[in-house]
PDB file of C-alpha atoms in Angstrom:
ATOM      1  CA  MET A 293       0.174   0.265  -0.227  1.00 83.00           C
ATOM      2  CA  LYS A 294       1.207   3.679  -0.981  1.00 90.00           C
ATOM      3  CA  ARG A 295       0.902   5.850   1.673  1.00 91.00           C
ATOM      4  CA  ILE A 296       1.756  10.337   1.463  1.00 93.00           C
ATOM      5  CA  ALA A 297       4.044  11.480   4.352  1.00 93.00           C
ATOM      6  CA  TRP A 298       4.988  15.605   4.599  1.00 94.00           C
ATOM      7  CA  VAL A 299       6.013  17.720   6.668  1.00 92.00           C
ATOM      8  CA  ASN A 300       3.404  19.693   8.755  1.00 91.00           C
ATOM      9  CA  PRO A 301       4.390  23.217   8.326  1.00 91.00           C
ATOM     10  CA  ASP A 302       2.839  24.197  11.801  1.00 90.00           C
ATOM     11  CA  THR A 303       3.962  21.636  13.765  1.00 89.00           C
ATOM     12  CA  GLY A 304       7.464  20.459  12.014  1.00 87.00           C
ATOM     13  CA  VAL A 305       5.277  17.102  12.614  1.00 90.00           C
ATOM     14  CA  LEU A 306       5.981  14.626  10.006  1.00 92.00           C
ATOM     15  CA  ALA A 307       2.345  13.560   8.928  1.00 93.00           C
ATOM     16  CA  ILE A 308       1.256  10.647   7.041  1.00 92.00           C
ATOM     17  CA  CYS A 309      -1.833   9.548   4.936  1.00 91.00           C
ATOM     18  CA  THR A 310      -2.948   6.342   4.182  1.00 89.00           C
ATOM     19  CA  PRO A 311      -5.213   5.594   2.230  1.00 89.00           C
ATOM     20  CA  ASN A 312      -8.423   4.328   2.304  1.00 89.00           C
ATOM     21  CA  TYR A 313      -8.169   2.693  -1.307  1.00 84.00           C
ATOM     22  CA  ASN A 314     -11.805   0.929  -1.249  1.00 86.00           C
ATOM     23  CA  GLY A 315     -13.903   3.872   0.253  1.00 81.00           C
ATOM     24  CA  ARG A 316     -16.679   5.993  -0.210  1.00 83.00           C
ATOM     25  CA  THR A 317     -14.983   8.858  -1.360  1.00 80.00           C
ATOM     26  CA  ARG A 318     -12.504   7.548  -4.536  1.00 85.00           C
ATOM     27  CA  PRO A 319     -14.888   7.414  -7.278  1.00 86.00           C
ATOM     28  CA  ALA A 320     -15.471   4.222  -9.732  1.00 86.00           C
ATOM     29  CA  GLY A 321     -12.546   3.733 -12.423  1.00 89.00           C
ATOM     30  CA  GLU A 322     -10.334   6.830 -10.441  1.00 91.00           C
ATOM     31  CA  THR A 323      -7.115   4.601 -11.219  1.00 91.00           C
ATOM     32  CA  ASP A 324      -4.679   4.150  -7.678  1.00 89.00           C
ATOM     33  CA  ASP A 325      -2.334   6.800  -8.624  1.00 91.00           C
ATOM     34  CA  GLU A 326      -4.632   9.944  -9.598  1.00 93.00           C
ATOM     35  CA  PHE A 327      -6.167   8.304  -6.037  1.00 92.00           C
ATOM     36  CA  LEU A 328      -2.481   9.431  -5.068  1.00 92.00           C
ATOM     37  CA  ALA A 329      -2.659  12.443  -6.873  1.00 93.00           C
ATOM     38  CA  ARG A 330      -5.828  13.441  -5.645  1.00 93.00           C
ATOM     39  CA  LEU A 331      -5.067  12.919  -2.303  1.00 93.00           C
ATOM     40  CA  VAL A 332      -2.109  14.706  -2.453  1.00 94.00           C
ATOM     41  CA  THR A 333      -3.575  17.681  -3.508  1.00 93.00           C
ATOM     42  CA  GLU A 334      -6.512  17.849  -1.170  1.00 92.00           C
ATOM     43  CA  ARG A 335      -4.327  16.935   2.329  1.00 92.00           C
ATOM     44  CA  VAL A 336      -0.877  18.142   1.207  1.00 95.00           C
ATOM     45  CA  PRO A 337      -0.432  22.181   2.562  1.00 94.00           C
ATOM     46  CA  ASP A 338       0.597  23.718  -0.772  1.00 91.00           C
ATOM     47  CA  GLY A 339       4.728  24.209  -1.224  1.00 89.00           C
ATOM     48  CA  THR A 340       4.597  21.718   0.658  1.00 92.00           C
ATOM     49  CA  SER A 341       7.707  18.684  -0.204  1.00 90.00           C
ATOM     50  CA  HIS A 342       5.619  15.155  -0.111  1.00 93.00           C
ATOM     51  CA  ILE A 343       6.966  11.821  -0.977  1.00 93.00           C
ATOM     52  CA  VAL A 344       4.246   8.907  -1.981  1.00 91.00           C
ATOM     53  CA  PHE A 345       6.124   5.673  -0.209  1.00 89.00           C
ATOM     54  CA  ASP A 346       5.135   2.166  -0.774  1.00 87.00           C
ATOM     55  CA  ASP A 347       4.376   0.334   2.397  1.00 79.00           C
ATOM     56  CA  ALA A 348       5.721  -3.139   1.217  1.00 79.00           C
ATOM     57  CA  ASP A 349       9.446  -2.021   0.419  1.00 80.00           C
ATOM     58  CA  ALA A 350      11.988  -3.621   3.031  1.00 74.00           C
ATOM     59  CA  GLY A 351      11.664  -2.270   6.299  1.00 75.00           C
ATOM     60  CA  VAL A 352       9.528  -0.062   6.085  1.00 84.00           C
ATOM     61  CA  THR A 353       6.820  -1.837   7.482  1.00 78.00           C
ATOM     62  CA  ASP A 354       8.301  -2.575  11.074  1.00 79.00           C
ATOM     63  CA  PHE A 355       9.521   1.210  11.153  1.00 82.00           C
ATOM     64  CA  LEU A 356       6.140   2.130  10.635  1.00 84.00           C
ATOM     65  CA  ALA A 357       5.272   0.121  14.323  1.00 85.00           C
ATOM     66  CA  GLU A 358       8.423   1.201  16.257  1.00 86.00           C
ATOM     67  CA  ARG A 359       6.267   4.702  16.523  1.00 89.00           C
ATOM     68  CA  THR A 360       9.118   5.140  19.505  1.00 92.00           C
ATOM     69  CA  PHE A 361      10.368   8.450  18.052  1.00 94.00           C
ATOM     70  CA  ARG A 362       7.285   8.996  15.929  1.00 91.00           C
ATOM     71  CA  ASN A 363       7.555  12.701  16.563  1.00 92.00           C
ATOM     72  CA  GLY A 364      11.709  12.415  15.908  1.00 92.00           C
ATOM     73  CA  TRP A 365      10.292  11.470  11.811  1.00 92.00           C
ATOM     74  CA  ALA A 366      11.441  13.291   9.123  1.00 91.00           C
ATOM     75  CA  ILE A 367      11.780  12.806   4.642  1.00 92.00           C
ATOM     76  CA  ASP A 368      15.561  11.661   3.712  1.00 89.00           C
ATOM     77  CA  GLY A 369      15.460  12.119  -0.243  1.00 86.00           C
ATOM     78  CA  SER A 370      12.115   9.611  -0.605  1.00 84.00           C
ATOM     79  CA  ALA A 371      12.659   7.704   2.594  1.00 87.00           C
ATOM     80  CA  VAL A 372      10.975   8.624   5.906  1.00 89.00           C
ATOM     81  CA  VAL A 373      13.083   8.783   8.218  1.00 90.00           C
ATOM     82  CA  VAL A 374      14.510   9.710  12.042  1.00 93.00           C
ATOM     83  CA  ASP A 375      15.895  12.170  13.042  1.00 93.00           C
ATOM     84  CA  MET A 376      18.439  11.365  15.362  1.00 95.00           C
ATOM     85  CA  ALA A 377      18.444  15.197  16.053  1.00 95.00           C
ATOM     86  CA  LYS A 378      14.949  15.454  17.100  1.00 94.00           C
ATOM     87  CA  ALA A 379      14.788  11.874  19.146  1.00 96.00           C
ATOM     88  CA  ARG A 380      17.103  12.251  21.048  1.00 97.00           C
ATOM     89  CA  VAL A 381      15.878  15.600  21.870  1.00 97.00           C
ATOM     90  CA  LEU A 382      12.694  13.131  22.681  1.00 96.00           C
ATOM     91  CA  HIS A 383      14.683  11.314  24.998  1.00 97.00           C
ATOM     92  CA  MET A 384      15.764  13.468  27.195  1.00 98.00           C
ATOM     93  CA  ASP A 385      11.867  14.381  27.956  1.00 97.00           C
ATOM     94  CA  THR A 386      11.264  10.784  28.376  1.00 96.00           C
ATOM     95  CA  ILE A 387      14.328  10.823  30.487  1.00 97.00           C
ATOM     96  CA  ARG A 388      13.293  13.254  31.943  1.00 98.00           C
ATOM     97  CA  LYS A 389       9.819  13.074  32.587  1.00 97.00           C
ATOM     98  CA  ALA A 390      11.092  10.239  35.137  1.00 97.00           C
ATOM     99  CA  ARG A 391      13.635  11.771  37.163  1.00 97.00           C
ATOM    100  CA  ASN A 392      11.025  14.742  37.679  1.00 97.00           C
ATOM    101  CA  ILE A 393       8.441  11.069  39.565  1.00 96.00           C
ATOM    102  CA  GLU A 394      11.971  10.587  41.243  1.00 97.00           C
ATOM    103  CA  LEU A 395      12.547  14.195  42.210  1.00 97.00           C
ATOM    104  CA  ALA A 396       9.521  14.413  44.277  1.00 97.00           C
ATOM    105  CA  ALA A 397       9.655  11.192  45.512  1.00 96.00           C
ATOM    106  CA  LYS A 398      12.864  12.166  47.181  1.00 97.00           C
ATOM    107  CA  ASP A 399      11.408  15.220  48.599  1.00 96.00           C
ATOM    108  CA  ILE A 400       8.923  13.444  50.837  1.00 95.00           C
ATOM    109  CA  THR A 401      11.915  11.415  52.239  1.00 96.00           C
ATOM    110  CA  PHE A 402      13.572  14.684  52.389  1.00 96.00           C
ATOM    111  CA  MET A 403      10.568  16.281  54.585  1.00 96.00           C
ATOM    112  CA  ARG A 404      10.333  13.094  56.634  1.00 96.00           C
ATOM    113  CA  ALA A 405      14.470  13.969  57.050  1.00 96.00           C
ATOM    114  CA  VAL A 406      13.482  17.027  58.445  1.00 97.00           C
ATOM    115  CA  GLU A 407      10.811  16.413  60.485  1.00 97.00           C
ATOM    116  CA  ALA A 408      12.954  13.702  62.432  1.00 97.00           C
ATOM    117  CA  GLY A 409      15.821  16.878  62.603  1.00 97.00           C
ATOM    118  CA  ASP A 410      18.095  13.972  60.810  1.00 97.00           C
ATOM    119  CA  THR A 411      20.561  15.925  59.059  1.00 96.00           C
ATOM    120  CA  ASP A 412      22.474  13.330  57.678  1.00 97.00           C
ATOM    121  CA  ALA A 413      19.957  11.816  55.555  1.00 96.00           C
ATOM    122  CA  GLN A 414      19.164  15.357  54.778  1.00 97.00           C
ATOM    123  CA  ALA A 415      22.480  15.644  52.865  1.00 97.00           C
ATOM    124  CA  THR A 416      22.312  12.361  51.373  1.00 97.00           C
ATOM    125  CA  ILE A 417      19.493  13.092  50.139  1.00 97.00           C
ATOM    126  CA  GLY A 418      20.350  16.196  48.730  1.00 97.00           C
ATOM    127  CA  THR A 419      23.188  15.121  47.144  1.00 97.00           C
ATOM    128  CA  GLU A 420      20.669  12.221  45.327  1.00 97.00           C
ATOM    129  CA  LYS A 421      18.634  15.120  44.628  1.00 97.00           C
ATOM    130  CA  GLN A 422      21.454  16.965  42.579  1.00 97.00           C
ATOM    131  CA  VAL A 423      22.617  14.499  40.884  1.00 97.00           C
ATOM    132  CA  LEU A 424      19.743  13.232  39.638  1.00 97.00           C
ATOM    133  CA  ARG A 425      19.035  17.330  38.495  1.00 97.00           C
ATOM    134  CA  ASP A 426      21.889  17.114  36.721  1.00 97.00           C
ATOM    135  CA  ILE A 427      20.910  14.087  34.623  1.00 98.00           C
ATOM    136  CA  PRO A 428      19.785  16.690  31.241  1.00 97.00           C
ATOM    137  CA  ALA A 429      23.847  17.838  31.674  1.00 96.00           C
ATOM    138  CA  THR A 430      25.530  14.113  32.236  1.00 96.00           C
ATOM    139  CA  PHE A 431      23.849  12.026  30.742  1.00 97.00           C
ATOM    140  CA  ASP A 432      25.506  11.626  27.007  1.00 97.00           C
ATOM    141  CA  LEU A 433      23.301  10.144  24.491  1.00 97.00           C
ATOM    142  CA  THR A 434      25.266  10.910  20.977  1.00 95.00           C
ATOM    143  CA  THR A 435      28.622   9.344  21.837  1.00 94.00           C
ATOM    144  CA  GLY A 436      28.154   5.397  21.226  1.00 92.00           C
ATOM    145  CA  VAL A 437      24.257   5.715  19.660  1.00 96.00           C
ATOM    146  CA  THR A 438      23.819   5.937  16.465  1.00 95.00           C
ATOM    147  CA  THR A 439      20.819   4.532  15.300  1.00 93.00           C
ATOM    148  CA  PRO A 440      17.165   4.393  16.945  1.00 94.00           C
ATOM    149  CA  ALA A 441      17.451   1.267  18.649  1.00 93.00           C
ATOM    150  CA  GLN A 442      20.453   2.462  20.466  1.00 95.00           C
ATOM    151  CA  LEU A 443      19.176   4.973  21.184  1.00 96.00           C
ATOM    152  CA  LYS A 444      16.202   3.795  22.790  1.00 94.00           C
ATOM    153  CA  ALA A 445      18.457   1.334  25.122  1.00 94.00           C
ATOM    154  CA  LYS A 446      20.409   4.383  26.397  1.00 96.00           C
ATOM    155  CA  TRP A 447      19.463   5.046  30.159  1.00 97.00           C
ATOM    156  CA  PRO A 448      20.165   6.770  33.114  1.00 97.00           C
ATOM    157  CA  THR A 449      21.685   4.332  35.824  1.00 95.00           C
ATOM    158  CA  GLU A 450      20.840   6.423  38.694  1.00 95.00           C
ATOM    159  CA  LEU A 451      16.420   5.904  36.923  1.00 96.00           C
ATOM    160  CA  PRO A 452      14.073   3.089  37.997  1.00 94.00           C
ATOM    161  CA  ALA A 453      14.913   0.420  34.900  1.00 92.00           C
ATOM    162  CA  ARG A 454      12.176   0.653  32.347  1.00 83.00           C
ATOM    163  CA  GLU A 455       9.575  -1.376  31.825  1.00 70.00           C
TER     164      GLU A 455
END
């Protein structure tokens, strides 16, 4: 099945149109190529470049099924690819969310230590929180990471393992 892809000029996110070849809006006698051309005219914003690709091409179905970095997809020539720079930003956002949950949990423990007057626990928790705060600045998502799978596997040891 052929699909149409373009980058939405308003959001910068890749849009993919999966035509309903058997739909009611397709006039009888309209060829697949005519149908796709009409959809491009109707769906793709004026002046926006697009590609038509076949999901039967090698690897495309698997690529479309792996949606971890969906908002980092881009068009490269005649293919849909993961823009690794965008994917790194998306992955760091995921790391930040997990880190923020851990920081909130440590806030509770810290307040209990304050209530108990336990200055040693307060200092330990303060150090642990600073390590968590530093993750976005210190955790390297570039070294040894050239594929989306490698990026997805990269996770700070200071955070709980993902499920």
